[in-house]
Tab-separated table of C-alpha atoms in Angstrom:
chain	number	residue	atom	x	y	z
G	287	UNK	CA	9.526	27.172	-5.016
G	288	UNK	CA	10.012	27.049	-8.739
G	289	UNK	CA	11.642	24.173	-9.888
G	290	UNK	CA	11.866	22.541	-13.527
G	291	UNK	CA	10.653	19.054	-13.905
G	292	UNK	CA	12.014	16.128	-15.622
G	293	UNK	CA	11.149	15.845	-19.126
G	294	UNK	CA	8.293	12.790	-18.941
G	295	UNK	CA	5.344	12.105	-20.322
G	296	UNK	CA	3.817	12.528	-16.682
G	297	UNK	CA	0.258	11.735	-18.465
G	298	UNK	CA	1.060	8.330	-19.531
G	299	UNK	CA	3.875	6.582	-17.140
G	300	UNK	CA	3.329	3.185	-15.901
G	301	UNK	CA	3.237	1.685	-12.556
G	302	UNK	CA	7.183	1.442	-12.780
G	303	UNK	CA	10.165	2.183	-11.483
G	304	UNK	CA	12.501	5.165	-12.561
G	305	UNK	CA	15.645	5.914	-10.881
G	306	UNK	CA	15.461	9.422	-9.171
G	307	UNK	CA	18.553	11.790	-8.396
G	308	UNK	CA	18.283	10.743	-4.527
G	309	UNK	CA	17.643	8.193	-1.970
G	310	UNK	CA	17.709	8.213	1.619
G	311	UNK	CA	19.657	6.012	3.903
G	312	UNK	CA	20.158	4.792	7.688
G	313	UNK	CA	22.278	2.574	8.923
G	314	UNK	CA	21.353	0.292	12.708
G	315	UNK	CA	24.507	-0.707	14.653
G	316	UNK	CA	25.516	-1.203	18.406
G	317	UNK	CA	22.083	-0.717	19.017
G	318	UNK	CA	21.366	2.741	17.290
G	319	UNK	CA	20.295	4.530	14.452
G	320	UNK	CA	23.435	6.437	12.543
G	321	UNK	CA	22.101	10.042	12.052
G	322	UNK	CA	21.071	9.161	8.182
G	323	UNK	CA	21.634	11.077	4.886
G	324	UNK	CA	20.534	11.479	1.072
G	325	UNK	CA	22.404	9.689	-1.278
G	326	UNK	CA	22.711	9.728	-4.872
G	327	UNK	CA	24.217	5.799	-4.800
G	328	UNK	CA	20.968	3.770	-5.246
G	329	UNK	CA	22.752	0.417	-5.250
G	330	UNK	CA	23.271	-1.461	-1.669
G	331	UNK	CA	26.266	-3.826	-0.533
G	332	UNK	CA	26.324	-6.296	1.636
G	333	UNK	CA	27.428	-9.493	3.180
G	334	UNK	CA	26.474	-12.628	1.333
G	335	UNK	CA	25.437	-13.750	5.144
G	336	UNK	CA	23.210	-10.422	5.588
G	337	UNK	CA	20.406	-11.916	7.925
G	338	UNK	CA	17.757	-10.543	4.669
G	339	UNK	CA	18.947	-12.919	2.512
G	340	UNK	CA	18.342	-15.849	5.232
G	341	UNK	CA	15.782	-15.383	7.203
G	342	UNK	CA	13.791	-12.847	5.294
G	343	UNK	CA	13.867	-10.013	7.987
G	344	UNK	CA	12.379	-6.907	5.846
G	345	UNK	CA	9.322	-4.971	5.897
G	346	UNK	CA	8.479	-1.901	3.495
G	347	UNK	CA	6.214	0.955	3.606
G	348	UNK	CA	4.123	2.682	0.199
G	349	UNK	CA	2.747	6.314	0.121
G	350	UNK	CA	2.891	9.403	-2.365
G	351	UNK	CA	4.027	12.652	-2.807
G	352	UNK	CA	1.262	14.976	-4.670
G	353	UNK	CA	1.281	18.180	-6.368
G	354	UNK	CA	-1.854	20.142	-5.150
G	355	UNK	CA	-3.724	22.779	-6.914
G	356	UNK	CA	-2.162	25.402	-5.379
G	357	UNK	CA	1.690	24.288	-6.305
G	358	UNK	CA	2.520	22.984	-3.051
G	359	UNK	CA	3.895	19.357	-3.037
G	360	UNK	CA	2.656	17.519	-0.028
G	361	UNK	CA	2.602	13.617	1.423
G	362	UNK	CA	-0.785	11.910	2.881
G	363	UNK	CA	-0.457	10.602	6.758
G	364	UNK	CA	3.072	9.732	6.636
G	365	UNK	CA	2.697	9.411	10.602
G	366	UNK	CA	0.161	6.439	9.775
G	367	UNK	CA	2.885	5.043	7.575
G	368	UNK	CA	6.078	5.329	10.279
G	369	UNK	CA	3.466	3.479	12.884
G	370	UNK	CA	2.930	1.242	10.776
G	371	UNK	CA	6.425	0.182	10.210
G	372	UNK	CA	7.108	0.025	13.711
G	373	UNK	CA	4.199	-2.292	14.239
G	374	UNK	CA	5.739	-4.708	11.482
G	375	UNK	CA	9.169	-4.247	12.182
G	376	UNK	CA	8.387	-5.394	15.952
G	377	UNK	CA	6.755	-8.529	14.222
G	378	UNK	CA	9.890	-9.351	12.559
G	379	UNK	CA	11.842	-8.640	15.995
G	380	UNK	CA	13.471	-5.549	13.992
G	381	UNK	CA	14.266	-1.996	15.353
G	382	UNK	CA	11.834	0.287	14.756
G	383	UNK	CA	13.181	3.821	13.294
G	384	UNK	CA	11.450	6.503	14.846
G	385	UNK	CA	8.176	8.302	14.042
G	386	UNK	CA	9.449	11.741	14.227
G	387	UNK	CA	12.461	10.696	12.030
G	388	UNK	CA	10.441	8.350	9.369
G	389	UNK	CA	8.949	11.332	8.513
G	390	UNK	CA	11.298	14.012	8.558
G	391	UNK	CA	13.343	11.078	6.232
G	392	UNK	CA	10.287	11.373	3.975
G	393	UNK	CA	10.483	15.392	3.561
G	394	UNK	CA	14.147	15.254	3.108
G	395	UNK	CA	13.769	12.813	-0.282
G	396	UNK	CA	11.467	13.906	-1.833
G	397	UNK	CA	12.443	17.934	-1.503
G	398	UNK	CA	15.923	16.626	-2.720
G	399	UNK	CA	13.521	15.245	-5.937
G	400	UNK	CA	10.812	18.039	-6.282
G	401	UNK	CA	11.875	17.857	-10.389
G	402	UNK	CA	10.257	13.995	-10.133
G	403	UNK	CA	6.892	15.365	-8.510
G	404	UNK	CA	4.705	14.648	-11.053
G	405	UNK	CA	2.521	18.542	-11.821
G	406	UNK	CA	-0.733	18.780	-10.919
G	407	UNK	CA	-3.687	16.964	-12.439
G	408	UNK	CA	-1.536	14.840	-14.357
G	409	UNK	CA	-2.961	11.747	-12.873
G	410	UNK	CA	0.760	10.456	-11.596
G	411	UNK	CA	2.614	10.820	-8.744
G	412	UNK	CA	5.617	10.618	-6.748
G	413	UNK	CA	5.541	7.083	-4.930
G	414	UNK	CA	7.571	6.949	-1.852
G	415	UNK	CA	9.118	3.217	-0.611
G	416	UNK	CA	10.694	3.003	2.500
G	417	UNK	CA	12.354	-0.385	3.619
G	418	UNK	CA	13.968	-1.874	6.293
G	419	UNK	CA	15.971	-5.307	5.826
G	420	UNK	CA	18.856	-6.618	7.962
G	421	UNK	CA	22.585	-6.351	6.970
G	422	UNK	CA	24.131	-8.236	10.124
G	423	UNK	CA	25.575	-11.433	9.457
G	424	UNK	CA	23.178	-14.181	10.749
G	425	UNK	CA	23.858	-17.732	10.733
G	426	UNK	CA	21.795	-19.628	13.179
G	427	UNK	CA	17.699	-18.608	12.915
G	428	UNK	CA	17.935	-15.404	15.353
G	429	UNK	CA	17.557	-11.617	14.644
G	430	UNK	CA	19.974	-10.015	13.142
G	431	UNK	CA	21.795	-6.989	14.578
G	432	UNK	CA	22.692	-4.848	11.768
G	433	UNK	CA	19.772	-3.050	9.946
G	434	UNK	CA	19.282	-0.737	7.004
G	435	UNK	CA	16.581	1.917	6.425
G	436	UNK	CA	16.318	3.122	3.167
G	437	UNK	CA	13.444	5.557	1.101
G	438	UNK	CA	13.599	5.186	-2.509
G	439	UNK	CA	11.539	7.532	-4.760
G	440	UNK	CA	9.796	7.156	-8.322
G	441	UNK	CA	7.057	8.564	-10.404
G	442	UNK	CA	4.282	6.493	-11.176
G	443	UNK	CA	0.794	6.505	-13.011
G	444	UNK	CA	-1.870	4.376	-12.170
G	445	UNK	CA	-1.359	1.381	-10.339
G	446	UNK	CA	-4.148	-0.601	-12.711
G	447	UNK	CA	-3.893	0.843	-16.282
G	448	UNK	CA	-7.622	0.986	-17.276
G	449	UNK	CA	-7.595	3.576	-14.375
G	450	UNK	CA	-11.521	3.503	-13.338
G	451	UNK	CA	-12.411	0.740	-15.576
G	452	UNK	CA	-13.686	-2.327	-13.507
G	453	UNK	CA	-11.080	-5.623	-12.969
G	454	UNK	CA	-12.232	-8.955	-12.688
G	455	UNK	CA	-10.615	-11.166	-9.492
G	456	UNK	CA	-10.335	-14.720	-8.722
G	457	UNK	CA	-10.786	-16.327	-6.127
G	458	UNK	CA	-7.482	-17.570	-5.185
G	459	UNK	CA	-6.898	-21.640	-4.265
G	460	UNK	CA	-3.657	-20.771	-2.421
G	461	UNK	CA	-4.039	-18.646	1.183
G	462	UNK	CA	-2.059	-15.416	1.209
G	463	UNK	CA	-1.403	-15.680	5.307
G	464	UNK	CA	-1.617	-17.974	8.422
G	465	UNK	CA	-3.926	-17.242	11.219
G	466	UNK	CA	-2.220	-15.018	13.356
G	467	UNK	CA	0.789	-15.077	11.628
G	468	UNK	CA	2.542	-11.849	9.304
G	469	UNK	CA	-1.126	-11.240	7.489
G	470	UNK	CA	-1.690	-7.844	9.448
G	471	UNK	CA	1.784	-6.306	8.881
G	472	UNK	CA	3.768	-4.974	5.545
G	473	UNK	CA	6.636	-7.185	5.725
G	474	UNK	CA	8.246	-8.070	1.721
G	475	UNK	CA	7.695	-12.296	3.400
G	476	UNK	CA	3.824	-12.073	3.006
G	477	UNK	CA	3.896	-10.695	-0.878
G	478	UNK	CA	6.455	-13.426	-1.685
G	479	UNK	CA	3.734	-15.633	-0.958
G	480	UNK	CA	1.178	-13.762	-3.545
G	481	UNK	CA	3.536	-14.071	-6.716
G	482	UNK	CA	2.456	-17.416	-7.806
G	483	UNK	CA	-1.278	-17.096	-7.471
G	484	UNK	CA	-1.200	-13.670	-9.339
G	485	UNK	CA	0.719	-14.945	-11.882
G	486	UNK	CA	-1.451	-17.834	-12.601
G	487	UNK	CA	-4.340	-15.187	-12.112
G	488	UNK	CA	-2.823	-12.614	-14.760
G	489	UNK	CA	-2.409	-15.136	-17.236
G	490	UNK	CA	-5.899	-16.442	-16.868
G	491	UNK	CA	-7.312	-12.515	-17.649
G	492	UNK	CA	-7.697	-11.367	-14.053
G	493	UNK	CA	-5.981	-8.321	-12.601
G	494	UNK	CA	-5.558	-9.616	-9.125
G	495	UNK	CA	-6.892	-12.677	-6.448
G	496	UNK	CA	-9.414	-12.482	-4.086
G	497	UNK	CA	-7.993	-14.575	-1.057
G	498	UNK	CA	-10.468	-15.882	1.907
G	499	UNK	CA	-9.415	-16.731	4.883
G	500	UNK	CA	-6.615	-19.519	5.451
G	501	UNK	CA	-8.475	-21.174	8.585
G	502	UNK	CA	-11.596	-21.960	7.319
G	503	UNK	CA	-11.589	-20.562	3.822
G	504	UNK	CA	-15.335	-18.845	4.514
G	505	UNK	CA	-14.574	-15.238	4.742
G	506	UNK	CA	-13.428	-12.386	2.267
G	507	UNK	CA	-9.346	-11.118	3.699
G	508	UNK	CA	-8.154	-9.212	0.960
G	509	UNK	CA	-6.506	-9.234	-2.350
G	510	UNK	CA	-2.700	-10.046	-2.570
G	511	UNK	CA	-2.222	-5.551	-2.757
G	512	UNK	CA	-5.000	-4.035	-1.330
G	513	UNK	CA	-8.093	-4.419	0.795
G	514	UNK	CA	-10.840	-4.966	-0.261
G	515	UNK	CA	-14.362	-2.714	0.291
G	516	UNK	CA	-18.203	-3.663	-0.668
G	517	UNK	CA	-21.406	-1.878	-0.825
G	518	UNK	CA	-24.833	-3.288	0.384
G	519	UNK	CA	-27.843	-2.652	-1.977
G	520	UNK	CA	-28.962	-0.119	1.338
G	521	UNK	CA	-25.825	1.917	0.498
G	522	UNK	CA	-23.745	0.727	3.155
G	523	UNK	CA	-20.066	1.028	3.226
G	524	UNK	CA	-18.768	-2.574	4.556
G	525	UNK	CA	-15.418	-3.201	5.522
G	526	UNK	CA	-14.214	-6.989	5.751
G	527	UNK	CA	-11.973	-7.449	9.062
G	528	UNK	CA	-10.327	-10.418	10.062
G	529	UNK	CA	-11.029	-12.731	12.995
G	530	UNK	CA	-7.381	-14.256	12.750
G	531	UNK	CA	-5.723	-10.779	12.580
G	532	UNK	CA	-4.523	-11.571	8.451
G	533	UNK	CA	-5.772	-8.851	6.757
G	534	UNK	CA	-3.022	-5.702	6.531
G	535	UNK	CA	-3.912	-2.203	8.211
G	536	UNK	CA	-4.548	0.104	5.274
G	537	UNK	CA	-4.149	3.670	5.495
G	538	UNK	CA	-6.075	4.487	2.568
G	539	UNK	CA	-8.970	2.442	4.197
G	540	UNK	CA	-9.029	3.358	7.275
G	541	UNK	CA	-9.124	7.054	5.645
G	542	UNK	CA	-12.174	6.456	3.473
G	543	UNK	CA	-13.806	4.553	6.145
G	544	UNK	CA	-13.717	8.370	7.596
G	545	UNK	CA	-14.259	9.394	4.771
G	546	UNK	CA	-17.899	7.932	4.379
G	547	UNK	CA	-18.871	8.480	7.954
G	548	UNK	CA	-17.986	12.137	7.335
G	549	UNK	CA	-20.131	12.100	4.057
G	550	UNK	CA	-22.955	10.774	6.421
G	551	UNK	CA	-22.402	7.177	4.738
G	552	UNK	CA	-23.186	4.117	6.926
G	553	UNK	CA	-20.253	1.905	7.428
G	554	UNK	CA	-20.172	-1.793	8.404
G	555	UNK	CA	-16.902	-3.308	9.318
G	556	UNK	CA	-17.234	-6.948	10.335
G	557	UNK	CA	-16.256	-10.199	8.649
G	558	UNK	CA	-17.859	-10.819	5.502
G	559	UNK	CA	-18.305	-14.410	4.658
G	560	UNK	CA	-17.579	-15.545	1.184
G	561	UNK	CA	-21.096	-17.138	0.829
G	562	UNK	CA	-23.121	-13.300	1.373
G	563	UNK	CA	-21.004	-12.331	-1.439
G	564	UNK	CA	-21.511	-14.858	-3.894
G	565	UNK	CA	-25.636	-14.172	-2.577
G	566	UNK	CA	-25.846	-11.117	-4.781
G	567	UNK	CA	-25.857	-8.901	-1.108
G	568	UNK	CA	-23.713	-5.809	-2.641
G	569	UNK	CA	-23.866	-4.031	-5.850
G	570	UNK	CA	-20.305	-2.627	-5.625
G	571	UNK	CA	-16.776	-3.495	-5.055
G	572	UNK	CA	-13.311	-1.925	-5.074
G	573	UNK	CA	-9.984	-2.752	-3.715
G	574	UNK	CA	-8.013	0.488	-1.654
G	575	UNK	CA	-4.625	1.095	-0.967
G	576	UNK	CA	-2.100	3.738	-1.759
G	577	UNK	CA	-1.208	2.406	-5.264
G	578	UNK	CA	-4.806	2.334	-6.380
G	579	UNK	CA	-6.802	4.620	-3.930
G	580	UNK	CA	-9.974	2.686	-4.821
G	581	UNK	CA	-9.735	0.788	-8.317
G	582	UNK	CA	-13.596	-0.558	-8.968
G	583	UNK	CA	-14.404	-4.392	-9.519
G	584	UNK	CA	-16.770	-5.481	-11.384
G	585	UNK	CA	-16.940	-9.259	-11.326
G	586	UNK	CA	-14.895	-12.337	-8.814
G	587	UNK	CA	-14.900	-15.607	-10.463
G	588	UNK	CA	-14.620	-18.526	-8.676
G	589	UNK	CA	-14.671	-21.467	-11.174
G	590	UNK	CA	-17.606	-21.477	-13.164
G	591	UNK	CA	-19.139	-19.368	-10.863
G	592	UNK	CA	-19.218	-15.698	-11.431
G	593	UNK	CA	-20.490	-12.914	-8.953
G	594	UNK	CA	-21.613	-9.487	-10.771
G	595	UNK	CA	-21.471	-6.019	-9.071
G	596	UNK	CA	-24.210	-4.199	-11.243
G	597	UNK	CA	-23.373	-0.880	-9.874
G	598	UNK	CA	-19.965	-0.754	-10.824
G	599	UNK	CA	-19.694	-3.088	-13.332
G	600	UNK	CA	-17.701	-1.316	-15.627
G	601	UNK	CA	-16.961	1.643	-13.692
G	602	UNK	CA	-16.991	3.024	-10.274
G	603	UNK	CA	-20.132	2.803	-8.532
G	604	UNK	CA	-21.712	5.859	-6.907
G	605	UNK	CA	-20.409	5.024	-3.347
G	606	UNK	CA	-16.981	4.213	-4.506
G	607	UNK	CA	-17.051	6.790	-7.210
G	608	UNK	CA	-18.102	10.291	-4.077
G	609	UNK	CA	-15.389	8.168	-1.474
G	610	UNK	CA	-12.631	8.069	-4.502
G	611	UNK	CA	-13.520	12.085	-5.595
G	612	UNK	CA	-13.802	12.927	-2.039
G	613	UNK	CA	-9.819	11.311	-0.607
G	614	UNK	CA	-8.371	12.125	-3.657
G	615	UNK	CA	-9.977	15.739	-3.439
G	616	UNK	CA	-8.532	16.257	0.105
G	617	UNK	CA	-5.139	14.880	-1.145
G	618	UNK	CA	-5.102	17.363	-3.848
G	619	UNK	CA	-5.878	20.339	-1.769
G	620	UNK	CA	-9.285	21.031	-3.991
G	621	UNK	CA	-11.182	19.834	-0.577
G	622	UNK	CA	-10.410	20.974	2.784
G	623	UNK	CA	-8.900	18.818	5.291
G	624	UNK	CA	-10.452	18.916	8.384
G	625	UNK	CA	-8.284	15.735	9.747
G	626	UNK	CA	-4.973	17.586	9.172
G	627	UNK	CA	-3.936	14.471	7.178
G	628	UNK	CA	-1.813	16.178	4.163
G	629	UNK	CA	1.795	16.943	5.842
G	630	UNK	CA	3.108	20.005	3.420
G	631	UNK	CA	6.693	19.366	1.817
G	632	UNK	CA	7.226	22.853	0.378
């Protein structure tokens, strides 16, 4: 399908958003889903009681729309995405919109914006954001029982401007999530609690925090947008994980943690206490997630004390450089996909 983009400088946009021609929207009431639609009004009404406004009842999905070498515009694991928003929309005692429909929502927009597809090898994309927030009137603390799901649509560059140019962190002194609590789902609640630190952190030169855990402040979770990855000076991929259950599910992780193990790269993924980092253990780091597939790190300060990865100090490392190459290859269609994880659009 030919179709004439947008007139953009798709080489050089921001991690911003643009208002595209159309949305998509679905409306919970009487204890169903309405059958949904596109819609070209991207502004939303509703009741100065809505039960969003209150008691913060939202959560919100992130993946992309690519152009692959071929022409074809596809998405990557939207299926991981709609199971994902089930998970946290359970959390938050929310309905959860169906798999099979998340999905088939996710086609519709972003055929209805193919001319806000960013072309091939331009280094942006098309970022997808589904939400869910309640609409019922809600007084007392209880669910609501009105819900909207919404997909919004935008084109975007790279989430971290220097692209694969090293960031320094910080270690944060504020916890991003209680033990147990809304750490392991994507719910709009747990990055309210991020803004703070990273402002403090962007004004003091860093691009993001590093946040350990809240129970006993010991082990690596994750920063306040991604996850966060290491490498071992054997070459060992190793994966912090959570023993309170605070550190979100991400897609793009779990993918490259397939990703290495298919590359015949060893993973490790345990807890990973502060302390082996700051021990000089790994030579590389890099945080994941849609927005930044893998964005390299080259130092975490923690006061006076700095911890240096000397394999990626200033760019991606060799591990993170073949896992970044390797997804984004498969996402572009210049590497086979042997997972059947790219879901064709047109």
């Amino acid at each position: 399908m030919s179709v004439e983009k947008k007139d953009l400088d798709w080489g050089n946009l921001d991690f911003s958003y643009r208002k595209t021609d159309y949305s998509y929207v679905s409306n919970y009431k009487d204890g169903a889903w309405d059958e949904g639609c596109l819609t070209a009004d991207h502004t939303i009404q509703m009741s100065e009681c809505a039960g969003i406004l209150h008691y913060c009842q939202e959560v919100f999905e992130g993946l992309k729309a690519y152009t692959t070498a071929d022409g074809s515009v596809v998405c990557f694991r939207p299926d991981m995405n709609a199971q994902r928003m089930a998970d946290s929309a359970a959390r938050l005692v929310m309905p959860q919109f169906p798999i099979e429909r998340f999905v088939d929502a996710v086609k519709q927009v972003v055929q209805a914006n193919l001319a806000w597809v960013p072309p091939h090898g331009s280094g942006a994309t098309l970022y997808i954001r589904p939400l869910m927030f309640a609409t019922g009137d809600v007084i007392g603390v209880k669910p609501a029982t009105e819900y909207q799901f919404r997909i919004l649509v935008t084109p975007v560059g790279p989430y971290f401007k220097g692209g694969d140019t090293a960031v320094k962190l910080c270690v944060s002194p504020y916890d991003r999530a209680a033990p147990h609590g809304t750490g392991n789902i994507k719910a709009g609640l747990n990055y309210a609690m991020s803004l703070k630190a990273v402002t403090e952190a962007h004004a003091n030169g860093y691009a993001e925090n590093l946040y350990l855990d809240s129970e006993s402040r010991t082990y690596v979770e994750e920063t306040g947008g991604a996850n966060v990855l290491f490498v071992a000076k054997d070459g060992t991929l190793v994966v912090p994980q959570s023993h309170t259950d605070s550190i979100l599910p991400s897609i793009t992780r779990r993918s490259l943690v397939q990703v290495a193990q298919d590359l015949g790269i060893a993973v490790d993924e345990r807890p990973v206490e502060w302390a082996e980092v700051k021990s000089g253990a790994f030579t590389e780091c890099g945080l994941c997630g849609t927005a930044a597939v893998i964005s390299p790190v080259g130092e975490i300060h923690e006061g006076e004390d700095v911890v240096v990865f000397p394999a990626g100090h200033e760019t991606s490392g060799p591990v993170m450089a073949k896992l970044r190459s390797t997804l984004t290859g498969i996402q572009s269609g210049e590497l086979e996909d042997t997972h059947g994880w790219v879901c064709k659009i047109c």
